[in-house]
């Protein structure tokens, strides 16, 4: 489903930052991949390169569902419509109600009629358990509720892949559970997911595969059993000992 | 929201406010009478609504054959030796009777018409020029603001050059440039093609719109940049293109922050339109100047002129406040 070959990303600026260094991996349809690693290791950059919110350096390739993402002739908006993304800061549209947040892209990008878009939105809001708040503005919701709306908003596009960038890191502890629950449901339904998170419980329970990144490179990847029971690399061991 | 304390002696200070205003007006009145100025406010209304007598004159020599009232009109027929003419006028305005003899130039009917006076015409021109310039200023400013933050260096540099040029020279000079330089060139080119010249009004509108556009561009840029980057990323990650993201997500949010400084800019524009008198556009200020020279009542007229501008600018700021409240609700 996702094929990443030799991707690097350099941020130009006062000083050059190599955020990704020659990353190669592939993700099968239906897989849930959890990306972990210390702060600044390039997890977000990796995720953001997948839907071209950041443009990877020349030389590498990214294929999503067979489409060459970095090819100049590729319509990136078509790719993005197939790839949902959930952000740490939710990024809901504050000037639109919950319902409008979920219908907007359906109407504008998918060109769905009002009725079907609304129906789809209500169905997804129900799924993430927030349909009573359909006509409320995002500012009046708790963080956990906002993040669930953000998930519904991304799902409304019928994406083939969902990307999550630390979806629970900005949440109060008592709200983390509800968001993880929604994500678990999604995983069980067979959604292809790439999740950057520090929630090791989620990784252990849901992940098909865990990727550990450090200094912009993939250090180690494998099943959760492999990872949490007998990791190979010292850096992985050190990181896990700090976080667990 | 500013929370104000109710100070001690509140009523006294309120009274003091009105006292000072009354004192100011009183002083002005006293000073003007010292220099023997006679206030004649009753002369002002004629410059708003002018009553004029209109005469309908016979064009031929002959006898009035008929004076027939039909509905709200009267038809007067004059028959000469060789020809016959019928004149229409409002009912009741006929000054001749059947059988009268009329020479060319004799009044057959006289009636009063009400016309907008010079000041009202000037006000209308000011309103028209400002309105058109504001519309174009918004469009121009929107494009400039977007170009200013574009990744395309050509667009960005064009926007910067435009903004710096416009902000770097006086509006008065720009008006002269538009009228005497560009205007002359354009009208000459048009004349060569046999096309009639563009009136100075449009060069005035152009100078105001292009002047305002540069400032609006900066206001728009600041408004867009004040919206968190996450909003763009969220909308783009859903597959919206640049225009869709701007129209549905960024601009509606930026609007709230753009509106107050935009109102200030357009209030300036209305006031700046007073400069257009120098290129023979008879807007409110020029109209006032003309009336002053004929009426010799400068005190009243300049006050009236100032108050008319105040009415325009105040209405605009009320309208923008209304828009602001509406964007706040949604
Ligand atoms: N827009 C940018 N410009 C310059 N440098 C950047 C930019 N975005 C990220 N970086 C740098 O790239 C490196 C990787 O950042 P990234 O955000 O991908 O890390 P991360 O693993 O997601 O960290 P965290 O856990 O803190 O979110 C960091 O050194 C960061 O400072
Ligand atoms: Mg990150």
JSON list of N, CA, C and O in Angstrom, two decimals, chain A residues 46-68:
[
{"chain": "A", "resi": 46, "resn": "UNK", "atom": "N", "xyz": [8.70, 12.26, 8.62]},
{"chain": "A", "resi": 46, "resn": "UNK", "atom": "CA", "xyz": [8.44, 11.04, 7.84]},
{"chain": "A", "resi": 46, "resn": "UNK", "atom": "C", "xyz": [6.96, 11.00, 7.43]},
{"chain": "A", "resi": 46, "resn": "UNK", "atom": "O", "xyz": [6.63, 10.82, 6.25]},
{"chain": "A", "resi": 47, "resn": "UNK", "atom": "N", "xyz": [6.08, 11.22, 8.41]},
{"chain": "A", "resi": 47, "resn": "UNK", "atom": "CA", "xyz": [4.65, 11.17, 8.15]},
{"chain": "A", "resi": 47, "resn": "UNK", "atom": "C", "xyz": [4.25, 12.25, 7.14]},
{"chain": "A", "resi": 47, "resn": "UNK", "atom": "O", "xyz": [3.47, 12.00, 6.22]},
{"chain": "A", "resi": 48, "resn": "UNK", "atom": "N", "xyz": [4.80, 13.44, 7.34]},
{"chain": "A", "resi": 48, "resn": "UNK", "atom": "CA", "xyz": [4.40, 14.58, 6.51]},
{"chain": "A", "resi": 48, "resn": "UNK", "atom": "C", "xyz": [4.95, 14.47, 5.08]},
{"chain": "A", "resi": 48, "resn": "UNK", "atom": "O", "xyz": [4.39, 15.06, 4.16]},
{"chain": "A", "resi": 49, "resn": "UNK", "atom": "N", "xyz": [6.04, 13.69, 4.93]},
{"chain": "A", "resi": 49, "resn": "UNK", "atom": "CA", "xyz": [6.54, 13.45, 3.58]},
{"chain": "A", "resi": 49, "resn": "UNK", "atom": "C", "xyz": [5.59, 12.53, 2.81]},
{"chain": "A", "resi": 49, "resn": "UNK", "atom": "O", "xyz": [5.46, 12.63, 1.59]},
{"chain": "A", "resi": 50, "resn": "UNK", "atom": "N", "xyz": [4.91, 11.64, 3.55]},
{"chain": "A", "resi": 50, "resn": "UNK", "atom": "CA", "xyz": [4.04, 10.67, 2.88]},
{"chain": "A", "resi": 50, "resn": "UNK", "atom": "C", "xyz": [2.93, 11.36, 2.11]},
{"chain": "A", "resi": 50, "resn": "UNK", "atom": "O", "xyz": [2.58, 10.95, 1.00]},
{"chain": "A", "resi": 51, "resn": "UNK", "atom": "N", "xyz": [2.33, 12.45, 2.66]},
{"chain": "A", "resi": 51, "resn": "UNK", "atom": "CA", "xyz": [1.29, 13.15, 1.90]},
{"chain": "A", "resi": 51, "resn": "UNK", "atom": "C", "xyz": [1.79, 14.50, 1.38]},
{"chain": "A", "resi": 51, "resn": "UNK", "atom": "O", "xyz": [1.01, 15.38, 1.06]},
{"chain": "A", "resi": 52, "resn": "UNK", "atom": "N", "xyz": [3.09, 14.61, 1.34]},
{"chain": "A", "resi": 52, "resn": "UNK", "atom": "CA", "xyz": [3.75, 15.76, 0.71]},
{"chain": "A", "resi": 52, "resn": "UNK", "atom": "C", "xyz": [3.43, 17.09, 1.38]},
{"chain": "A", "resi": 52, "resn": "UNK", "atom": "O", "xyz": [3.46, 18.13, 0.74]},
{"chain": "A", "resi": 53, "resn": "UNK", "atom": "N", "xyz": [3.10, 17.05, 2.68]},
{"chain": "A", "resi": 53, "resn": "UNK", "atom": "CA", "xyz": [3.06, 18.33, 3.40]},
{"chain": "A", "resi": 53, "resn": "UNK", "atom": "C", "xyz": [4.48, 18.87, 3.48]},
{"chain": "A", "resi": 53, "resn": "UNK", "atom": "O", "xyz": [4.71, 20.07, 3.53]},
{"chain": "A", "resi": 54, "resn": "UNK", "atom": "N", "xyz": [5.43, 17.95, 3.52]},
{"chain": "A", "resi": 54, "resn": "UNK", "atom": "CA", "xyz": [6.84, 18.30, 3.28]},
{"chain": "A", "resi": 54, "resn": "UNK", "atom": "C", "xyz": [7.26, 17.58, 2.01]},
{"chain": "A", "resi": 54, "resn": "UNK", "atom": "O", "xyz": [6.85, 16.44, 1.78]},
{"chain": "A", "resi": 55, "resn": "UNK", "atom": "N", "xyz": [8.06, 18.24, 1.21]},
{"chain": "A", "resi": 55, "resn": "UNK", "atom": "CA", "xyz": [8.54, 17.61, -0.01]},
{"chain": "A", "resi": 55, "resn": "UNK", "atom": "C", "xyz": [9.91, 17.00, 0.25]},
{"chain": "A", "resi": 55, "resn": "UNK", "atom": "O", "xyz": [10.84, 17.72, 0.61]},
{"chain": "A", "resi": 56, "resn": "UNK", "atom": "N", "xyz": [9.98, 15.68, 0.08]},
{"chain": "A", "resi": 56, "resn": "UNK", "atom": "CA", "xyz": [11.24, 14.99, 0.34]},
{"chain": "A", "resi": 56, "resn": "UNK", "atom": "C", "xyz": [12.30, 15.43, -0.67]},
{"chain": "A", "resi": 56, "resn": "UNK", "atom": "O", "xyz": [11.97, 15.90, -1.77]},
{"chain": "A", "resi": 57, "resn": "UNK", "atom": "N", "xyz": [13.58, 15.28, -0.31]},
{"chain": "A", "resi": 57, "resn": "UNK", "atom": "CA", "xyz": [14.68, 15.62, -1.21]},
{"chain": "A", "resi": 57, "resn": "UNK", "atom": "C", "xyz": [14.59, 14.77, -2.47]},
{"chain": "A", "resi": 57, "resn": "UNK", "atom": "O", "xyz": [14.03, 13.68, -2.47]},
{"chain": "A", "resi": 58, "resn": "UNK", "atom": "N", "xyz": [15.18, 15.28, -3.54]},
{"chain": "A", "resi": 58, "resn": "UNK", "atom": "CA", "xyz": [15.17, 14.51, -4.79]},
{"chain": "A", "resi": 58, "resn": "UNK", "atom": "C", "xyz": [15.98, 13.24, -4.66]},
{"chain": "A", "resi": 58, "resn": "UNK", "atom": "O", "xyz": [16.93, 13.18, -3.87]},
{"chain": "A", "resi": 59, "resn": "UNK", "atom": "N", "xyz": [15.57, 12.23, -5.39]},
{"chain": "A", "resi": 59, "resn": "UNK", "atom": "CA", "xyz": [16.33, 10.98, -5.37]},
{"chain": "A", "resi": 59, "resn": "UNK", "atom": "C", "xyz": [15.53, 9.83, -4.81]},
{"chain": "A", "resi": 59, "resn": "UNK", "atom": "O", "xyz": [15.70, 8.69, -5.24]},
{"chain": "A", "resi": 60, "resn": "UNK", "atom": "N", "xyz": [14.63, 10.12, -3.89]},
{"chain": "A", "resi": 60, "resn": "UNK", "atom": "CA", "xyz": [13.83, 9.05, -3.30]},
{"chain": "A", "resi": 60, "resn": "UNK", "atom": "C", "xyz": [12.51, 8.87, -4.00]},
{"chain": "A", "resi": 60, "resn": "UNK", "atom": "O", "xyz": [12.15, 9.64, -4.90]},
{"chain": "A", "resi": 61, "resn": "UNK", "atom": "N", "xyz": [11.76, 7.85, -3.61]},
{"chain": "A", "resi": 61, "resn": "UNK", "atom": "CA", "xyz": [10.45, 7.60, -4.18]},
{"chain": "A", "resi": 61, "resn": "UNK", "atom": "C", "xyz": [9.46, 7.24, -3.10]},
{"chain": "A", "resi": 61, "resn": "UNK", "atom": "O", "xyz": [9.83, 6.57, -2.13]},
{"chain": "A", "resi": 62, "resn": "UNK", "atom": "N", "xyz": [8.24, 7.67, -3.26]},
{"chain": "A", "resi": 62, "resn": "UNK", "atom": "CA", "xyz": [7.15, 7.25, -2.38]},
{"chain": "A", "resi": 62, "resn": "UNK", "atom": "C", "xyz": [6.00, 6.81, -3.27]},
{"chain": "A", "resi": 62, "resn": "UNK", "atom": "O", "xyz": [5.58, 7.55, -4.16]},
{"chain": "A", "resi": 63, "resn": "UNK", "atom": "N", "xyz": [5.52, 5.59, -3.06]},
{"chain": "A", "resi": 63, "resn": "UNK", "atom": "CA", "xyz": [4.35, 5.13, -3.80]},
{"chain": "A", "resi": 63, "resn": "UNK", "atom": "C", "xyz": [3.23, 4.88, -2.81]},
{"chain": "A", "resi": 63, "resn": "UNK", "atom": "O", "xyz": [3.44, 4.19, -1.81]},
{"chain": "A", "resi": 64, "resn": "UNK", "atom": "N", "xyz": [2.08, 5.44, -3.06]},
{"chain": "A", "resi": 64, "resn": "UNK", "atom": "CA", "xyz": [0.91, 5.14, -2.24]},
{"chain": "A", "resi": 64, "resn": "UNK", "atom": "C", "xyz": [-0.14, 4.57, -3.16]},
{"chain": "A", "resi": 64, "resn": "UNK", "atom": "O", "xyz": [-0.57, 5.22, -4.11]},
{"chain": "A", "resi": 65, "resn": "UNK", "atom": "N", "xyz": [-0.53, 3.32, -2.89]},
{"chain": "A", "resi": 65, "resn": "UNK", "atom": "CA", "xyz": [-1.50, 2.63, -3.72]},
{"chain": "A", "resi": 65, "resn": "UNK", "atom": "C", "xyz": [-1.08, 2.69, -5.19]},
{"chain": "A", "resi": 65, "resn": "UNK", "atom": "O", "xyz": [-1.91, 2.92, -6.07]},
{"chain": "A", "resi": 66, "resn": "UNK", "atom": "N", "xyz": [0.21, 2.54, -5.41]},
{"chain": "A", "resi": 66, "resn": "UNK", "atom": "CA", "xyz": [0.73, 2.51, -6.78]},
{"chain": "A", "resi": 66, "resn": "UNK", "atom": "C", "xyz": [1.00, 3.87, -7.39]},
{"chain": "A", "resi": 66, "resn": "UNK", "atom": "O", "xyz": [1.60, 3.97, -8.45]},
{"chain": "A", "resi": 67, "resn": "UNK", "atom": "N", "xyz": [0.59, 4.97, -6.71]},
{"chain": "A", "resi": 67, "resn": "UNK", "atom": "CA", "xyz": [0.79, 6.30, -7.28]},
{"chain": "A", "resi": 67, "resn": "UNK", "atom": "C", "xyz": [2.13, 6.86, -6.80]},
{"chain": "A", "resi": 67, "resn": "UNK", "atom": "O", "xyz": [2.44, 6.84, -5.62]},
{"chain": "A", "resi": 68, "resn": "UNK", "atom": "N", "xyz": [2.90, 7.37, -7.76]},
{"chain": "A", "resi": 68, "resn": "UNK", "atom": "CA", "xyz": [4.20, 7.95, -7.46]},
{"chain": "A", "resi": 68, "resn": "UNK", "atom": "C", "xyz": [3.99, 9.36, -6.90]},
{"chain": "A", "resi": 68, "resn": "UNK", "atom": "O", "xyz": [3.78, 10.32, -7.65]}
]
